[in-house]
PDB file of C-alpha atoms in Angstrom:
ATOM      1  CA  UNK A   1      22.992 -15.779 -16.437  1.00  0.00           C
ATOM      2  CA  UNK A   2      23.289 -12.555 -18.548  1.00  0.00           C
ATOM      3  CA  UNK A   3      20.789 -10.944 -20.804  1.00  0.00           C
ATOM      4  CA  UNK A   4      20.719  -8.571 -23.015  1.00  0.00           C
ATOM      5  CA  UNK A   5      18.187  -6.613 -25.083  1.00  0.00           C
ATOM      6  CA  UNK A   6      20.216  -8.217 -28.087  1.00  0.00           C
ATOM      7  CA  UNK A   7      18.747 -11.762 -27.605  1.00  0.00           C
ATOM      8  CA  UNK A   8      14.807 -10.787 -26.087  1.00  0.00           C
ATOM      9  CA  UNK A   9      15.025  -8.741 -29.191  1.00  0.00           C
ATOM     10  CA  UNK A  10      15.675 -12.143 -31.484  1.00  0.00           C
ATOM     11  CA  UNK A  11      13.935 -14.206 -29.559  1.00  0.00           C
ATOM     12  CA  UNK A  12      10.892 -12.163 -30.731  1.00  0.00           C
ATOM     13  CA  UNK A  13      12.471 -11.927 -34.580  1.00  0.00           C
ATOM     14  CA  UNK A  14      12.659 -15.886 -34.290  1.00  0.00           C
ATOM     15  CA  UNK A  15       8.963 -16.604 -33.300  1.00  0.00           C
ATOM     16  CA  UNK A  16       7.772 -13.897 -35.982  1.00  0.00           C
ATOM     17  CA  UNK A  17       9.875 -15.300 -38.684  1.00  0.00           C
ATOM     18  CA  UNK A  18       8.635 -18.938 -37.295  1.00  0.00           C
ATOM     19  CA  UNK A  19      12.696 -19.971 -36.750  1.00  0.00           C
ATOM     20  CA  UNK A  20      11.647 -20.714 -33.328  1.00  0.00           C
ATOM     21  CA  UNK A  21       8.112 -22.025 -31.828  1.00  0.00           C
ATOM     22  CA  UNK A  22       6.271 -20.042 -29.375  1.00  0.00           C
ATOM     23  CA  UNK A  23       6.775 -22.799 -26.949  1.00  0.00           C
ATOM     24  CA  UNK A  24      10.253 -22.273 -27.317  1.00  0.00           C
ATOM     25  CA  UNK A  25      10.026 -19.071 -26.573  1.00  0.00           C
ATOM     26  CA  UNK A  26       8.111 -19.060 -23.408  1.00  0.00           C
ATOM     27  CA  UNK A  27      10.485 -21.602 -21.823  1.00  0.00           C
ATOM     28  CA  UNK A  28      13.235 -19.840 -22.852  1.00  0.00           C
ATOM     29  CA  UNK A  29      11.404 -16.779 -20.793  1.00  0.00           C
ATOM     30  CA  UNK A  30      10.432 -19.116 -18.027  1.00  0.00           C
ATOM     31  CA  UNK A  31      14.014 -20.207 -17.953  1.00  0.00           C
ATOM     32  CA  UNK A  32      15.046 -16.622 -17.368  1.00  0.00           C
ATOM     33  CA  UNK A  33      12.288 -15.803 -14.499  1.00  0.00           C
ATOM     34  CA  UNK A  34      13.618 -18.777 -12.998  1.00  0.00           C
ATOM     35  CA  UNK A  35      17.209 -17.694 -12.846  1.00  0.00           C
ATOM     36  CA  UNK A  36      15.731 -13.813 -11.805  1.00  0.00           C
ATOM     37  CA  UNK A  37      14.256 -15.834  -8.921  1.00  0.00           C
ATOM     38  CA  UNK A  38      17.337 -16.764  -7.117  1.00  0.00           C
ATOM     39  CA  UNK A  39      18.818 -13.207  -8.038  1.00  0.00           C
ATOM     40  CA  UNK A  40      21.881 -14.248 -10.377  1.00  0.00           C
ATOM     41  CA  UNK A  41      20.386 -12.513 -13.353  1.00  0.00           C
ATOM     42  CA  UNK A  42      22.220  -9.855 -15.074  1.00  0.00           C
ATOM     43  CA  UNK A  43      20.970  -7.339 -17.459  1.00  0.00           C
ATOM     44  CA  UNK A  44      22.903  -5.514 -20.323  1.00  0.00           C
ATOM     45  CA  UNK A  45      23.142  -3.343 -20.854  1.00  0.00           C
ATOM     46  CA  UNK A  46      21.633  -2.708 -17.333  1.00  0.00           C
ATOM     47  CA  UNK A  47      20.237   0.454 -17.831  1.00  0.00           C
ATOM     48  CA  UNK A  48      17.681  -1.346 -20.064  1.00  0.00           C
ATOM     49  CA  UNK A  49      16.999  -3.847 -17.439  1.00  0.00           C
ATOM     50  CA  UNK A  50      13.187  -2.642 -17.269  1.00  0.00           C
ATOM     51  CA  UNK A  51      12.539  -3.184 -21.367  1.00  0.00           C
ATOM     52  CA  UNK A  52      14.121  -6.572 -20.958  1.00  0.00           C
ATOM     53  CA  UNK A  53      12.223  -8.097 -18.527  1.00  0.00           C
ATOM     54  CA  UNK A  54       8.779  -6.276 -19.716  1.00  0.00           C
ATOM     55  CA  UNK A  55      10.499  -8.322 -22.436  1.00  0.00           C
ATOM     56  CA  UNK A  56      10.638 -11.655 -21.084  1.00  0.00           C
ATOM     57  CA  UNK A  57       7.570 -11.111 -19.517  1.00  0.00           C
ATOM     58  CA  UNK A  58       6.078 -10.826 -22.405  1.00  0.00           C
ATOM     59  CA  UNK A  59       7.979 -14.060 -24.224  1.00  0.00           C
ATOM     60  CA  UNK A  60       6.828 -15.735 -20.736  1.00  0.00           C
ATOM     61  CA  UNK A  61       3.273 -17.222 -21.673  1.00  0.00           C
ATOM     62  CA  UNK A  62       3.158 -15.982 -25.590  1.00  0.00           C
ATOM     63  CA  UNK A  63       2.133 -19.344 -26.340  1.00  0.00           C
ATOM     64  CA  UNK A  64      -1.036 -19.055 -24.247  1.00  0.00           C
ATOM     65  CA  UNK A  65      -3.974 -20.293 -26.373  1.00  0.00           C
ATOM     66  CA  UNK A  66      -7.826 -19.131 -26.848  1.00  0.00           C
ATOM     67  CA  UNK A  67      -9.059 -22.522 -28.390  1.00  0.00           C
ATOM     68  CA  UNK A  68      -7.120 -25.837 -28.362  1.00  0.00           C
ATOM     69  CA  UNK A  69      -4.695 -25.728 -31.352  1.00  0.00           C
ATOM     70  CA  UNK A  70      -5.560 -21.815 -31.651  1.00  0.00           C
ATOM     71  CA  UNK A  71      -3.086 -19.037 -30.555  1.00  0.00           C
ATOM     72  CA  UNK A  72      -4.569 -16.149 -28.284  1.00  0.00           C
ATOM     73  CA  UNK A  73      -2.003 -13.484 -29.930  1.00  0.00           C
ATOM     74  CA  UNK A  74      -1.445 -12.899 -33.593  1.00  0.00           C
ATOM     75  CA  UNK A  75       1.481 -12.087 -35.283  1.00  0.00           C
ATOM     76  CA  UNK A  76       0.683  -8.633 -35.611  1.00  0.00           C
ATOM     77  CA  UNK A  77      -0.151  -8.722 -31.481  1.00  0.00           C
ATOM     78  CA  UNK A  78       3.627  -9.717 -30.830  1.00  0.00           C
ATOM     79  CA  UNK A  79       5.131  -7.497 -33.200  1.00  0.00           C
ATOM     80  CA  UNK A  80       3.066  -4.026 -31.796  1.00  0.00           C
ATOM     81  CA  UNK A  81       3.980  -5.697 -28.350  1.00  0.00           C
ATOM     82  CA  UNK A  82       8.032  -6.174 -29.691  1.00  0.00           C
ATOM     83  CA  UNK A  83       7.843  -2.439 -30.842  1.00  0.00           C
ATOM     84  CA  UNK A  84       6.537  -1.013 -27.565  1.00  0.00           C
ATOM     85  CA  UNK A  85       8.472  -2.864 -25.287  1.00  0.00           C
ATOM     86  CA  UNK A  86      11.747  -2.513 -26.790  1.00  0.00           C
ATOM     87  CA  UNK A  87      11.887   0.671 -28.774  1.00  0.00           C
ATOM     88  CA  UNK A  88       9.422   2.691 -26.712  1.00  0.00           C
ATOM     89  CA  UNK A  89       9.569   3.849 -23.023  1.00  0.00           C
ATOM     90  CA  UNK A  90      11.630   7.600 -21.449  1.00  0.00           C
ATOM     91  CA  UNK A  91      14.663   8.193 -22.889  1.00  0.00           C
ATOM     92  CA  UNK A  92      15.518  10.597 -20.707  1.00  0.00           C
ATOM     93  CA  UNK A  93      16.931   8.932 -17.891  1.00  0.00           C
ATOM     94  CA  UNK A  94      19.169   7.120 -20.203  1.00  0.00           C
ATOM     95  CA  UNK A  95      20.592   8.842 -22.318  1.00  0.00           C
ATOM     96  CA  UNK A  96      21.868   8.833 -26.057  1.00  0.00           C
ATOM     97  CA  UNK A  97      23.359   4.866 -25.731  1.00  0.00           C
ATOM     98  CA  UNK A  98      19.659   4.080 -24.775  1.00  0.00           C
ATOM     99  CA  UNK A  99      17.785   5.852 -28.062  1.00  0.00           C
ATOM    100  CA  UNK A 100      20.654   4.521 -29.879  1.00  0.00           C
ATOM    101  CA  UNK A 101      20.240   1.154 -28.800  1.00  0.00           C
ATOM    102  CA  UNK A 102      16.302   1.079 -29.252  1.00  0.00           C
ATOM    103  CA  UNK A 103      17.226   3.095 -33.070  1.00  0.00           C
ATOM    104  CA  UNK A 104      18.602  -0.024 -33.644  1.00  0.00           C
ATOM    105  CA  UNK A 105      16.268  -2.137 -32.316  1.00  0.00           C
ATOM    106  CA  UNK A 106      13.512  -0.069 -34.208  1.00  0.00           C
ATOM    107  CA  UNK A 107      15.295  -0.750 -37.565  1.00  0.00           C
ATOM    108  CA  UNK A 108      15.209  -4.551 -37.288  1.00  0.00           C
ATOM    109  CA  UNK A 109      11.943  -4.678 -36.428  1.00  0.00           C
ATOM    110  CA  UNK A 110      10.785  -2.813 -39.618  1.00  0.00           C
ATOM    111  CA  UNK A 111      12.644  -5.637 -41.434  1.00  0.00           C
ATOM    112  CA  UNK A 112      10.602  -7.569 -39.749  1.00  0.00           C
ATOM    113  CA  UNK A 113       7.427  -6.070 -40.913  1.00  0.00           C
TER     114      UNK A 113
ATOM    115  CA  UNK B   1      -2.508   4.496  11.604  1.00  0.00           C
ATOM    116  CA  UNK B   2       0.161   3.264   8.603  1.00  0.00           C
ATOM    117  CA  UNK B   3       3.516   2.465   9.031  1.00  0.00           C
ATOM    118  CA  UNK B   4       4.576   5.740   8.046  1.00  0.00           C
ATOM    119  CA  UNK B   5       2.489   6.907  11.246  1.00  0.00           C
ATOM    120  CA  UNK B   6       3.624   4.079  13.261  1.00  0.00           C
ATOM    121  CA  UNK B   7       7.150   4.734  12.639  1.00  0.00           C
ATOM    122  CA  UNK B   8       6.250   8.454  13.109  1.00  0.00           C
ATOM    123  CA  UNK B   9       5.334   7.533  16.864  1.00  0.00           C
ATOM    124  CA  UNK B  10       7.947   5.692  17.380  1.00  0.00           C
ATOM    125  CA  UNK B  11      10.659   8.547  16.457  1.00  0.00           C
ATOM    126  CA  UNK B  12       8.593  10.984  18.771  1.00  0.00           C
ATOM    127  CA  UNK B  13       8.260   8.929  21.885  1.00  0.00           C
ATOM    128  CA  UNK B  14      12.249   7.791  21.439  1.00  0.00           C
ATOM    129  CA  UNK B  15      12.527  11.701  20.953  1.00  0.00           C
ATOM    130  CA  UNK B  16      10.277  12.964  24.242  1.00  0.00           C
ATOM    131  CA  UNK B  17      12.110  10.790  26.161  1.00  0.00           C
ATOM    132  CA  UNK B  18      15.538  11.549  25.886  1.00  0.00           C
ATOM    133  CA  UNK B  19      14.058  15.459  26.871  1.00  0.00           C
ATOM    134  CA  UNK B  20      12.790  13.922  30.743  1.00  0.00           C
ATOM    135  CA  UNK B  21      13.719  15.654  33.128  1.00  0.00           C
ATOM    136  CA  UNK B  22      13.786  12.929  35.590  1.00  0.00           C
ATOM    137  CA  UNK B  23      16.248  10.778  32.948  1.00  0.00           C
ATOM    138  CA  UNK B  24      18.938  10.584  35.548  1.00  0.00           C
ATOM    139  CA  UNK B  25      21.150   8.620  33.564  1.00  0.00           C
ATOM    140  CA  UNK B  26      22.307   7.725  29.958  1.00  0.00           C
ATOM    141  CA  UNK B  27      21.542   4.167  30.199  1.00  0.00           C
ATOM    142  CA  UNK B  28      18.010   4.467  32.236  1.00  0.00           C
ATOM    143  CA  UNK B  29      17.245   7.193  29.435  1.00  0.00           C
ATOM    144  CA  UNK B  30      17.847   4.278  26.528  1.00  0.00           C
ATOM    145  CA  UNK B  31      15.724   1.818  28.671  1.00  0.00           C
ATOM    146  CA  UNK B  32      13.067   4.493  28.002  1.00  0.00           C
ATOM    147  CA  UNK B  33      13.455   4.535  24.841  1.00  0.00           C
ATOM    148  CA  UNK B  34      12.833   0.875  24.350  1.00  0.00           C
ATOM    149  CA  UNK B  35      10.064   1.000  25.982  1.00  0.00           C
ATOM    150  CA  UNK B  36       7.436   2.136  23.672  1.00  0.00           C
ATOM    151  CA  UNK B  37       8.431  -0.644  21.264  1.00  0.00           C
ATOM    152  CA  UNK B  38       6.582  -2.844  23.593  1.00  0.00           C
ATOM    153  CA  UNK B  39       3.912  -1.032  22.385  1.00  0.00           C
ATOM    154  CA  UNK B  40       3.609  -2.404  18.746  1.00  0.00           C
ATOM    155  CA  UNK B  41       1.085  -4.847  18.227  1.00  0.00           C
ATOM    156  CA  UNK B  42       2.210  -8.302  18.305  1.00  0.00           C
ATOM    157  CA  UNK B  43       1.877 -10.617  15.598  1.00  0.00           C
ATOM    158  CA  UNK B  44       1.573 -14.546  16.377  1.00  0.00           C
ATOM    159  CA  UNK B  45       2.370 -16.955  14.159  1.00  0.00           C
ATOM    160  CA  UNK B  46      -1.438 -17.903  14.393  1.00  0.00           C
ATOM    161  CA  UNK B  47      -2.700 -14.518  14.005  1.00  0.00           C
ATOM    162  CA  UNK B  48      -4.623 -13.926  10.944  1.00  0.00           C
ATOM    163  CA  UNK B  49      -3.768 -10.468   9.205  1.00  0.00           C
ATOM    164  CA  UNK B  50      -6.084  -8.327   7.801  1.00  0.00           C
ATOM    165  CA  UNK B  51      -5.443  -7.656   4.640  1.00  0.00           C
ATOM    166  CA  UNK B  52      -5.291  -3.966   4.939  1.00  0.00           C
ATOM    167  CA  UNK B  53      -2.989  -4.739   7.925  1.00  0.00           C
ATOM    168  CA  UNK B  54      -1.298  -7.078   5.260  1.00  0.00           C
ATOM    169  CA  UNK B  55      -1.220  -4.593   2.177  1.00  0.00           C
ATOM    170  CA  UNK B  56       0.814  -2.153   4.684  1.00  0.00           C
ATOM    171  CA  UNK B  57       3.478  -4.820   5.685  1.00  0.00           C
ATOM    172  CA  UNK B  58       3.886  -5.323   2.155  1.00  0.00           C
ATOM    173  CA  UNK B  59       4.225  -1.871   0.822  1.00  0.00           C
ATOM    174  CA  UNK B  60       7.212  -2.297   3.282  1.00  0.00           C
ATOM    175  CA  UNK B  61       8.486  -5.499   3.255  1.00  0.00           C
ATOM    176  CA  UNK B  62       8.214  -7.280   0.383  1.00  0.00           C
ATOM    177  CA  UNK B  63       6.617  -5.461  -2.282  1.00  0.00           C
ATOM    178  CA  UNK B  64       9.466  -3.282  -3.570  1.00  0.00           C
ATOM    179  CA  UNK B  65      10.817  -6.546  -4.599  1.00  0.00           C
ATOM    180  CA  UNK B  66       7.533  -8.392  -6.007  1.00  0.00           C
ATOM    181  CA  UNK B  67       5.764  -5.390  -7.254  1.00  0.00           C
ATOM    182  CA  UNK B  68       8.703  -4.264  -9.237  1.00  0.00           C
ATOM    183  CA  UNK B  69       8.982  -7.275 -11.304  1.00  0.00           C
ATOM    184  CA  UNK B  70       5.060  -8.871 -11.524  1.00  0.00           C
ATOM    185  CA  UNK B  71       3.008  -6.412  -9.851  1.00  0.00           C
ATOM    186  CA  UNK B  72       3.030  -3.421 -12.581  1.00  0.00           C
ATOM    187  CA  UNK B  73      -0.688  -4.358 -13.637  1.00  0.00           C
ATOM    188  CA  UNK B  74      -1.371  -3.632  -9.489  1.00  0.00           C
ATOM    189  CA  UNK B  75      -1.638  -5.966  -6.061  1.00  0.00           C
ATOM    190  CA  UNK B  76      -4.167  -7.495  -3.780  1.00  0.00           C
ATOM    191  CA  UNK B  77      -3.349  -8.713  -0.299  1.00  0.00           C
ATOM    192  CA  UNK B  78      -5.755 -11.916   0.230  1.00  0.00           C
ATOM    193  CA  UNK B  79      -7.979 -13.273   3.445  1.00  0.00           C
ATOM    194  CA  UNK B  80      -5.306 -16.187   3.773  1.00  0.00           C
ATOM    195  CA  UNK B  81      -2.146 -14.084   4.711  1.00  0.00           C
ATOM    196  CA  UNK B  82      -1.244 -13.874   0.498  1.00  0.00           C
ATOM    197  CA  UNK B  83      -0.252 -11.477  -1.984  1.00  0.00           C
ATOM    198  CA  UNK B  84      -1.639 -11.551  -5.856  1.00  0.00           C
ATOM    199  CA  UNK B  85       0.714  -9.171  -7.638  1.00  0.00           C
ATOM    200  CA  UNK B  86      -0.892  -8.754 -11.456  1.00  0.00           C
ATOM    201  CA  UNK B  87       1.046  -8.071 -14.454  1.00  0.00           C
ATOM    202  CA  UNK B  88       0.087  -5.393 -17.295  1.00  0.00           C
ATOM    203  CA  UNK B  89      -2.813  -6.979 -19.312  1.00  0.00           C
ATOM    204  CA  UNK B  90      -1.095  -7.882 -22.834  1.00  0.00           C
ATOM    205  CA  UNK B  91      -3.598  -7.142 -25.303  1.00  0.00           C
ATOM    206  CA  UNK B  92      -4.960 -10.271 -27.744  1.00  0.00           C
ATOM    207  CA  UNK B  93      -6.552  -7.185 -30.366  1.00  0.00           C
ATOM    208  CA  UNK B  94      -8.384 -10.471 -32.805  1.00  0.00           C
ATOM    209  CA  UNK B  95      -9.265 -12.500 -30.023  1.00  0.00           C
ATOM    210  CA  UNK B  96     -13.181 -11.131 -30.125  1.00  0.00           C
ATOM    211  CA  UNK B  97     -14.675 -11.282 -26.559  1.00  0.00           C
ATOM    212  CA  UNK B  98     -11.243 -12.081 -24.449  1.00  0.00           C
ATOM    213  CA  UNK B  99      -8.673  -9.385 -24.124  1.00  0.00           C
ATOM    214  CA  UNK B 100      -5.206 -10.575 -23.498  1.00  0.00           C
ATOM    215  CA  UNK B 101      -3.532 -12.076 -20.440  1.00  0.00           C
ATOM    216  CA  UNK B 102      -1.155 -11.344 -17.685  1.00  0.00           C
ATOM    217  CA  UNK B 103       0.865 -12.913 -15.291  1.00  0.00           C
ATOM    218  CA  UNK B 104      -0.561 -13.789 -11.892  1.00  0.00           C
ATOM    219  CA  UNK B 105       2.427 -14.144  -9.009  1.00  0.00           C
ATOM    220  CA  UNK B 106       1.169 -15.166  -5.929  1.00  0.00           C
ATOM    221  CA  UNK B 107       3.574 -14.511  -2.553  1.00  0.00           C
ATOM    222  CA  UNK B 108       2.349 -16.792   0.719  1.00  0.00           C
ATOM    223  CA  UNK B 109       3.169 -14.318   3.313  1.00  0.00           C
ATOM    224  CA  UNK B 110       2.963 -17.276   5.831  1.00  0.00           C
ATOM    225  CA  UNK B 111       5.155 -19.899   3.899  1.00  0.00           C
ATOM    226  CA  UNK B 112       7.314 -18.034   2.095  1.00  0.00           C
ATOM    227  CA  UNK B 113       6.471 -19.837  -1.168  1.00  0.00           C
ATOM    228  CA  UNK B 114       5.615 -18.260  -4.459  1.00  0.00           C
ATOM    229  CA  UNK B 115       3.702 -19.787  -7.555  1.00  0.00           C
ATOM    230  CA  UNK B 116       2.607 -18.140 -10.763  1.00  0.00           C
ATOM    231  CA  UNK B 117       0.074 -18.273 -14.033  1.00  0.00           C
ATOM    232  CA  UNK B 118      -1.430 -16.557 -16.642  1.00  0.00           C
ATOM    233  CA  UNK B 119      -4.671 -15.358 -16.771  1.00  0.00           C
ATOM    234  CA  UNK B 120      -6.796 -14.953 -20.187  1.00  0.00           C
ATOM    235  CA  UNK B 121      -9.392 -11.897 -19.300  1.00  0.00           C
ATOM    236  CA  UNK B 122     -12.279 -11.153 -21.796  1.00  0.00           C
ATOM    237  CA  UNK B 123     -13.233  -7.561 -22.326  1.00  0.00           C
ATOM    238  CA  UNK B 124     -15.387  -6.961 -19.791  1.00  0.00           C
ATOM    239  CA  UNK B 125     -12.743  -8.444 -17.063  1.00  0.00           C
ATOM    240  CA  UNK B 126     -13.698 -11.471 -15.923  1.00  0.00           C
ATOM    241  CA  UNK B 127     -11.076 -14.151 -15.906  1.00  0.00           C
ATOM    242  CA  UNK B 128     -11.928 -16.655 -18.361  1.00  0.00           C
ATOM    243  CA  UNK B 129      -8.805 -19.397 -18.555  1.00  0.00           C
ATOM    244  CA  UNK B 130      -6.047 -20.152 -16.411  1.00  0.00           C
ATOM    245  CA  UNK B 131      -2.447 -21.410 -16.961  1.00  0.00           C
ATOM    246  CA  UNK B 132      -0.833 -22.396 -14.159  1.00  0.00           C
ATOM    247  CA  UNK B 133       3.090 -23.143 -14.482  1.00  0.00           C
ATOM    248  CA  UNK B 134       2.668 -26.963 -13.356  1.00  0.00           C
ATOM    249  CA  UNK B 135       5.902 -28.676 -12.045  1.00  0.00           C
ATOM    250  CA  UNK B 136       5.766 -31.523 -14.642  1.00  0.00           C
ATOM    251  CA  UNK B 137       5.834 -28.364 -16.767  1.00  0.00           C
ATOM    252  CA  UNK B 138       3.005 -29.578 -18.978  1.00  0.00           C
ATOM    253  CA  UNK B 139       0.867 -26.645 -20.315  1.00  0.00           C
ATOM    254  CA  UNK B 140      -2.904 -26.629 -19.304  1.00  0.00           C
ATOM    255  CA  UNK B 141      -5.745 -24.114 -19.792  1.00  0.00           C
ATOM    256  CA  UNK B 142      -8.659 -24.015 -17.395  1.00  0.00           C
ATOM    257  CA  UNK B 143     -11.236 -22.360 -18.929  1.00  0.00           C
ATOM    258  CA  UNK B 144     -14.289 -20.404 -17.214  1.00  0.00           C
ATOM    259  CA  UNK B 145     -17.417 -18.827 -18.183  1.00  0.00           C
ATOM    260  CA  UNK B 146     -18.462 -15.397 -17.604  1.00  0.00           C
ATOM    261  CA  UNK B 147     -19.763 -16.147 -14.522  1.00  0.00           C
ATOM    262  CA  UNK B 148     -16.641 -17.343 -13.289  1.00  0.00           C
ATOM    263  CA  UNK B 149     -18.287 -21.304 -13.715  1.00  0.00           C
ATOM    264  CA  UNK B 150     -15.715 -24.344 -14.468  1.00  0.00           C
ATOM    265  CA  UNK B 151     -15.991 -25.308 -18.438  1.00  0.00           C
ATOM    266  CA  UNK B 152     -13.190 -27.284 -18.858  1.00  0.00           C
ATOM    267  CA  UNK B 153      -9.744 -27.778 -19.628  1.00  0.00           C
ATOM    268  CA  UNK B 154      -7.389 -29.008 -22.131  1.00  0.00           C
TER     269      UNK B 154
END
């Protein structure tokens, strides 16, 4: 199994735009722990491996609730939580593909907003 | 003593031998050498570790590979020979008195089995609902009170 930064980033456009439920979303995670589990995970591009599985970790359990029928995280929780995880973090053991990358990143999510 | 000590004592006592003067040999000089491995402490399968005793095996055993992925929020090695690795708290900022969850993964030293949930912590830290990952994968929510008493679950 491969993932990229590409599809944690839509899978976090999807549940904010409500194209995908947040149960969706944490199986889709939980999926992807799963495979991590047995090792056969690969990350691209794989110097970003850390801001995709803070990424997945993230997805993993975003459908956790406070109240039956009642969310614990708010739109506005998973979008701060979308920015930090994949456009923040040191850029400067990565290089110019990584700010690049997380630019881009960074621009769809103000679409988002 | 830590492992970095014990292997410290190790590398010396391998090291003081091979300077004996009586080390007529090569090969009696290697026996030497093995023989303050008999030293180390033994560990038997029914042997309770402690878990600072625990917490030190890990930091060289398994942790690099569990603390890596779940244990950025910090670890705590158990009574019952396991590890609780705890992920960052995700904030929940209009959830009033509860302040986000993480992801609990728990390593049985002893088995070799793992098993995982999230935790829902209000603001002053107490855990306050549970979500374990079931294997009939239905989601369920055990909730607490601030004592850490049973409510309920859904």
């Amino acid at each position: 199994m491969e993932v990229d930064l590409q599809a944690v980033c839509r899978v976090f456009e999807d549940v904010l735009n409500g194209s995908m439920l947040r149960e969706q979303a944490d199986r889709w995670a939980y999926a992807v722990v799963q495979e991590e589990e047995t090792g056969v995970v690969t990350y691209s591009p794989p110097f970003e491996r850390e801001h995709i599985w803070a990424g997945v970790m993230y997805l993993y359990g975003i459908n956790t609730m406070k109240a039956p029928n009642e969310y614990l995280h708010s739109n506005d929780d998973i979008r701060e939580a979308m920015m930090a995880i994949l456009c923040g973090g040191d850029d400067k053991l990565t290089g110019d593909d990584s700010a690049s990358l997380r630019a881009a990143v960074a621009t769809r999510i103000t679409v988002l907003v | 003593m830590d492992v970095d000590d014990f292997r410290l004592s190790i590398d010396t006592a391998s090291s003081e031998v091979g300077r004996r003067s009586d080390a007529a040999t090569e090969g009696s000089a290697f026996a030497a050498a093995v023989v303050p491995l008999r030293k180390i402490p033994p560990t038997y399968t029914n042997q309770r570790l402690s878990p600072d005793r625990l917490r030190q095996i890990d930091r060289v055993f398994f942790g690099p590979f569990f603390r890596e992925k779940y244990g950025m929020g910090g670890d705590k090695a158990l009574e019952n020979g396991r590890i609780r690795y705890y992920g960052p708290v995700q904030p929940a900022n209009s959830a009033r008195e509860l302040a986000g969850r993480r992801y609990v993964h728990e390593f049985n030293t002893v088995t070799g089995c793992t098993r995982g949930w999230h935790e829902t912590l209000d603001r002053m830290g107490n855990v306050r609902q549970i979500r374990p990952e079931r294997r009939d994968r239905t989601v369920r929510h055990y909730q607490f009170d601030s004592n850490g008493r049973y409510k309920g679950s859904w």
